[in-house]
Amino acid sequence: MNLILLGPPGAGKGTQAQRIVERYHIPQISTGDILRAAVKDGTPLGTKAKAFMDRGQLVPDEVVIGTIEERLKAKDCDSGFILDGFPRTIPQAKALGSILTKIGKGMDHVINIEVPSEELVRRLTGRRTCKNCGAMFHVLFQPPKEVGLCDRCGGSLYQRADDNDETIRTRLKEYEKQTAPLIQYYRDGKKLRSIEGTGGPDQIFDQIARFLDATPV
Ligand SMILES: [Zn+2]
């Protein structure tokens, strides 16, 4: 089962990817993780990637795509994989298509978690982190017992600078601008499955599992 998971910041993509991994026993492939692994292992592509990262530059597509190709060839991807955070653009999607053809695989489903912007803003602006131990809370969904204080260690809670309303709206607009063409691309290719992402993690996963179970590959 070869999958791509799409969804805006705050959609709970990480949680859903984790659950898919557990239920379907396929590895989760995220670009950040495989780039870090390639750098650590000192592979030729990892060495190239490191040169850009050390200069604080974005790792160019050809290097990212190369590491993804290496990763997808690994044995544990034989029964499938879930790509998270890649592709982000149409050129990347096309490159991914070519890689898959080259290594004799295909893409089965592109799962797109849809959440209205207002809901995302509500989720993201409510996050609070403990200054002392790093524990995470949410003013609506997981409030601390005492306002502003960590349940675990009593430390004071703060809102990350990039979790304010304006920054979040900018991030969401950026995401939409970048991803809308990608969503259309996969919709045109009849691969896209949209999932309503407004409920809790269990409800969202129920929809994903029901869909995947009903369309075995
Ligand atoms: Zn704490």
PDB file of N, CA and C in Angstrom, residues 128-139 142-159:
ATOM      1  N   ARG A 128       0.251  25.651  24.142  1.00  0.00           N
ATOM      2  CA  ARG A 128       1.121  26.235  25.173  1.00  0.00           C
ATOM      3  C   ARG A 128       2.181  25.212  25.546  1.00  0.00           C
ATOM      4  N   THR A 129       3.378  25.713  25.799  1.00  0.00           N
ATOM      5  CA  THR A 129       4.499  24.821  26.120  1.00  0.00           C
ATOM      6  C   THR A 129       5.092  25.235  27.464  1.00  0.00           C
ATOM      7  N   CYS A 130       5.540  24.262  28.230  1.00  0.00           N
ATOM      8  CA  CYS A 130       6.178  24.564  29.515  1.00  0.00           C
ATOM      9  C   CYS A 130       7.613  25.027  29.267  1.00  0.00           C
ATOM     10  N   LYS A 131       7.947  26.184  29.875  1.00  0.00           N
ATOM     11  CA  LYS A 131       9.296  26.742  29.730  1.00  0.00           C
ATOM     12  C   LYS A 131      10.335  25.836  30.356  1.00  0.00           C
ATOM     13  N   ASN A 132       9.896  25.119  31.373  1.00  0.00           N
ATOM     14  CA  ASN A 132      10.818  24.325  32.168  1.00  0.00           C
ATOM     15  C   ASN A 132      11.049  22.922  31.608  1.00  0.00           C
ATOM     16  N   CYS A 133       9.943  22.183  31.343  1.00  0.00           N
ATOM     17  CA  CYS A 133      10.127  20.771  30.946  1.00  0.00           C
ATOM     18  C   CYS A 133       9.670  20.481  29.516  1.00  0.00           C
ATOM     19  N   GLY A 134       9.088  21.479  28.841  1.00  0.00           N
ATOM     20  CA  GLY A 134       8.709  21.269  27.444  1.00  0.00           C
ATOM     21  C   GLY A 134       7.366  20.579  27.240  1.00  0.00           C
ATOM     22  N   ALA A 135       6.643  20.254  28.322  1.00  0.00           N
ATOM     23  CA  ALA A 135       5.336  19.597  28.179  1.00  0.00           C
ATOM     24  C   ALA A 135       4.391  20.507  27.385  1.00  0.00           C
ATOM     25  N   MET A 136       3.507  19.876  26.571  1.00  0.00           N
ATOM     26  CA  MET A 136       2.603  20.657  25.726  1.00  0.00           C
ATOM     27  C   MET A 136       1.172  20.600  26.255  1.00  0.00           C
ATOM     28  N   PHE A 137       0.499  21.725  26.167  1.00  0.00           N
ATOM     29  CA  PHE A 137      -0.907  21.812  26.574  1.00  0.00           C
ATOM     30  C   PHE A 137      -1.673  22.544  25.488  1.00  0.00           C
ATOM     31  N   HIS A 138      -2.994  22.552  25.638  1.00  0.00           N
ATOM     32  CA  HIS A 138      -3.809  23.330  24.717  1.00  0.00           C
ATOM     33  C   HIS A 138      -4.932  23.970  25.510  1.00  0.00           C
ATOM     34  N   VAL A 139      -5.116  25.273  25.344  1.00  0.00           N
ATOM     35  CA  VAL A 139      -6.094  25.978  26.185  1.00  0.00           C
ATOM     36  C   VAL A 139      -7.505  25.412  26.040  1.00  0.00           C
ATOM     37  N   GLN A 142      -6.611  20.546  25.798  1.00  0.00           N
ATOM     38  CA  GLN A 142      -5.872  19.874  26.868  1.00  0.00           C
ATOM     39  C   GLN A 142      -5.388  20.926  27.852  1.00  0.00           C
ATOM     40  N   PRO A 143      -6.352  21.589  28.534  1.00  0.00           N
ATOM     41  CA  PRO A 143      -5.965  22.706  29.394  1.00  0.00           C
ATOM     42  C   PRO A 143      -5.230  22.212  30.640  1.00  0.00           C
ATOM     43  N   PRO A 144      -4.249  22.992  31.117  1.00  0.00           N
ATOM     44  CA  PRO A 144      -3.579  22.626  32.368  1.00  0.00           C
ATOM     45  C   PRO A 144      -4.554  22.815  33.533  1.00  0.00           C
ATOM     46  N   LYS A 145      -4.314  22.148  34.650  1.00  0.00           N
ATOM     47  CA  LYS A 145      -5.218  22.262  35.795  1.00  0.00           C
ATOM     48  C   LYS A 145      -5.277  23.699  36.299  1.00  0.00           C
ATOM     49  N   GLU A 146      -4.119  24.363  36.295  1.00  0.00           N
ATOM     50  CA  GLU A 146      -4.095  25.766  36.692  1.00  0.00           C
ATOM     51  C   GLU A 146      -3.638  26.599  35.505  1.00  0.00           C
ATOM     52  N   VAL A 147      -4.412  27.640  35.196  1.00  0.00           N
ATOM     53  CA  VAL A 147      -4.116  28.461  34.026  1.00  0.00           C
ATOM     54  C   VAL A 147      -2.666  28.941  34.033  1.00  0.00           C
ATOM     55  N   GLY A 148      -1.962  28.679  32.928  1.00  0.00           N
ATOM     56  CA  GLY A 148      -0.604  29.206  32.778  1.00  0.00           C
ATOM     57  C   GLY A 148       0.487  28.400  33.456  1.00  0.00           C
ATOM     58  N   LEU A 149       0.087  27.294  34.150  1.00  0.00           N
ATOM     59  CA  LEU A 149       1.106  26.511  34.856  1.00  0.00           C
ATOM     60  C   LEU A 149       1.120  25.049  34.399  1.00  0.00           C
ATOM     61  N   CYS A 150       2.323  24.481  34.353  1.00  0.00           N
ATOM     62  CA  CYS A 150       2.503  23.101  33.901  1.00  0.00           C
ATOM     63  C   CYS A 150       2.014  22.109  34.956  1.00  0.00           C
ATOM     64  N   ASP A 151       1.209  21.132  34.521  1.00  0.00           N
ATOM     65  CA  ASP A 151       0.721  20.094  35.431  1.00  0.00           C
ATOM     66  C   ASP A 151       1.866  19.235  35.954  1.00  0.00           C
ATOM     67  N   ARG A 152       2.864  19.057  35.115  1.00  0.00           N
ATOM     68  CA  ARG A 152       3.902  18.099  35.440  1.00  0.00           C
ATOM     69  C   ARG A 152       4.915  18.670  36.428  1.00  0.00           C
ATOM     70  N   CYS A 153       5.325  19.943  36.178  1.00  0.00           N
ATOM     71  CA  CYS A 153       6.417  20.469  37.013  1.00  0.00           C
ATOM     72  C   CYS A 153       6.122  21.843  37.608  1.00  0.00           C
ATOM     73  N   GLY A 154       4.956  22.414  37.301  1.00  0.00           N
ATOM     74  CA  GLY A 154       4.613  23.717  37.873  1.00  0.00           C
ATOM     75  C   GLY A 154       5.270  24.895  37.162  1.00  0.00           C
ATOM     76  N   GLY A 155       6.048  24.609  36.117  1.00  0.00           N
ATOM     77  CA  GLY A 155       6.703  25.672  35.350  1.00  0.00           C
ATOM     78  C   GLY A 155       5.676  26.544  34.631  1.00  0.00           C
ATOM     79  N   SER A 156       6.102  27.728  34.185  1.00  0.00           N
ATOM     80  CA  SER A 156       5.129  28.583  33.507  1.00  0.00           C
ATOM     81  C   SER A 156       5.033  28.224  32.026  1.00  0.00           C
ATOM     82  N   LEU A 157       3.825  28.381  31.487  1.00  0.00           N
ATOM     83  CA  LEU A 157       3.556  28.013  30.101  1.00  0.00           C
ATOM     84  C   LEU A 157       3.683  29.235  29.211  1.00  0.00           C
ATOM     85  N   TYR A 158       4.152  29.018  27.999  1.00  0.00           N
ATOM     86  CA  TYR A 158       4.232  30.136  27.057  1.00  0.00           C
ATOM     87  C   TYR A 158       3.737  29.701  25.684  1.00  0.00           C
ATOM     88  N   GLN A 159       3.434  30.718  24.879  1.00  0.00           N
ATOM     89  CA  GLN A 159       2.989  30.463  23.517  1.00  0.00           C
ATOM     90  C   GLN A 159       4.185  30.689  22.604  1.00  0.00           C
TER      91      GLN A 159
END
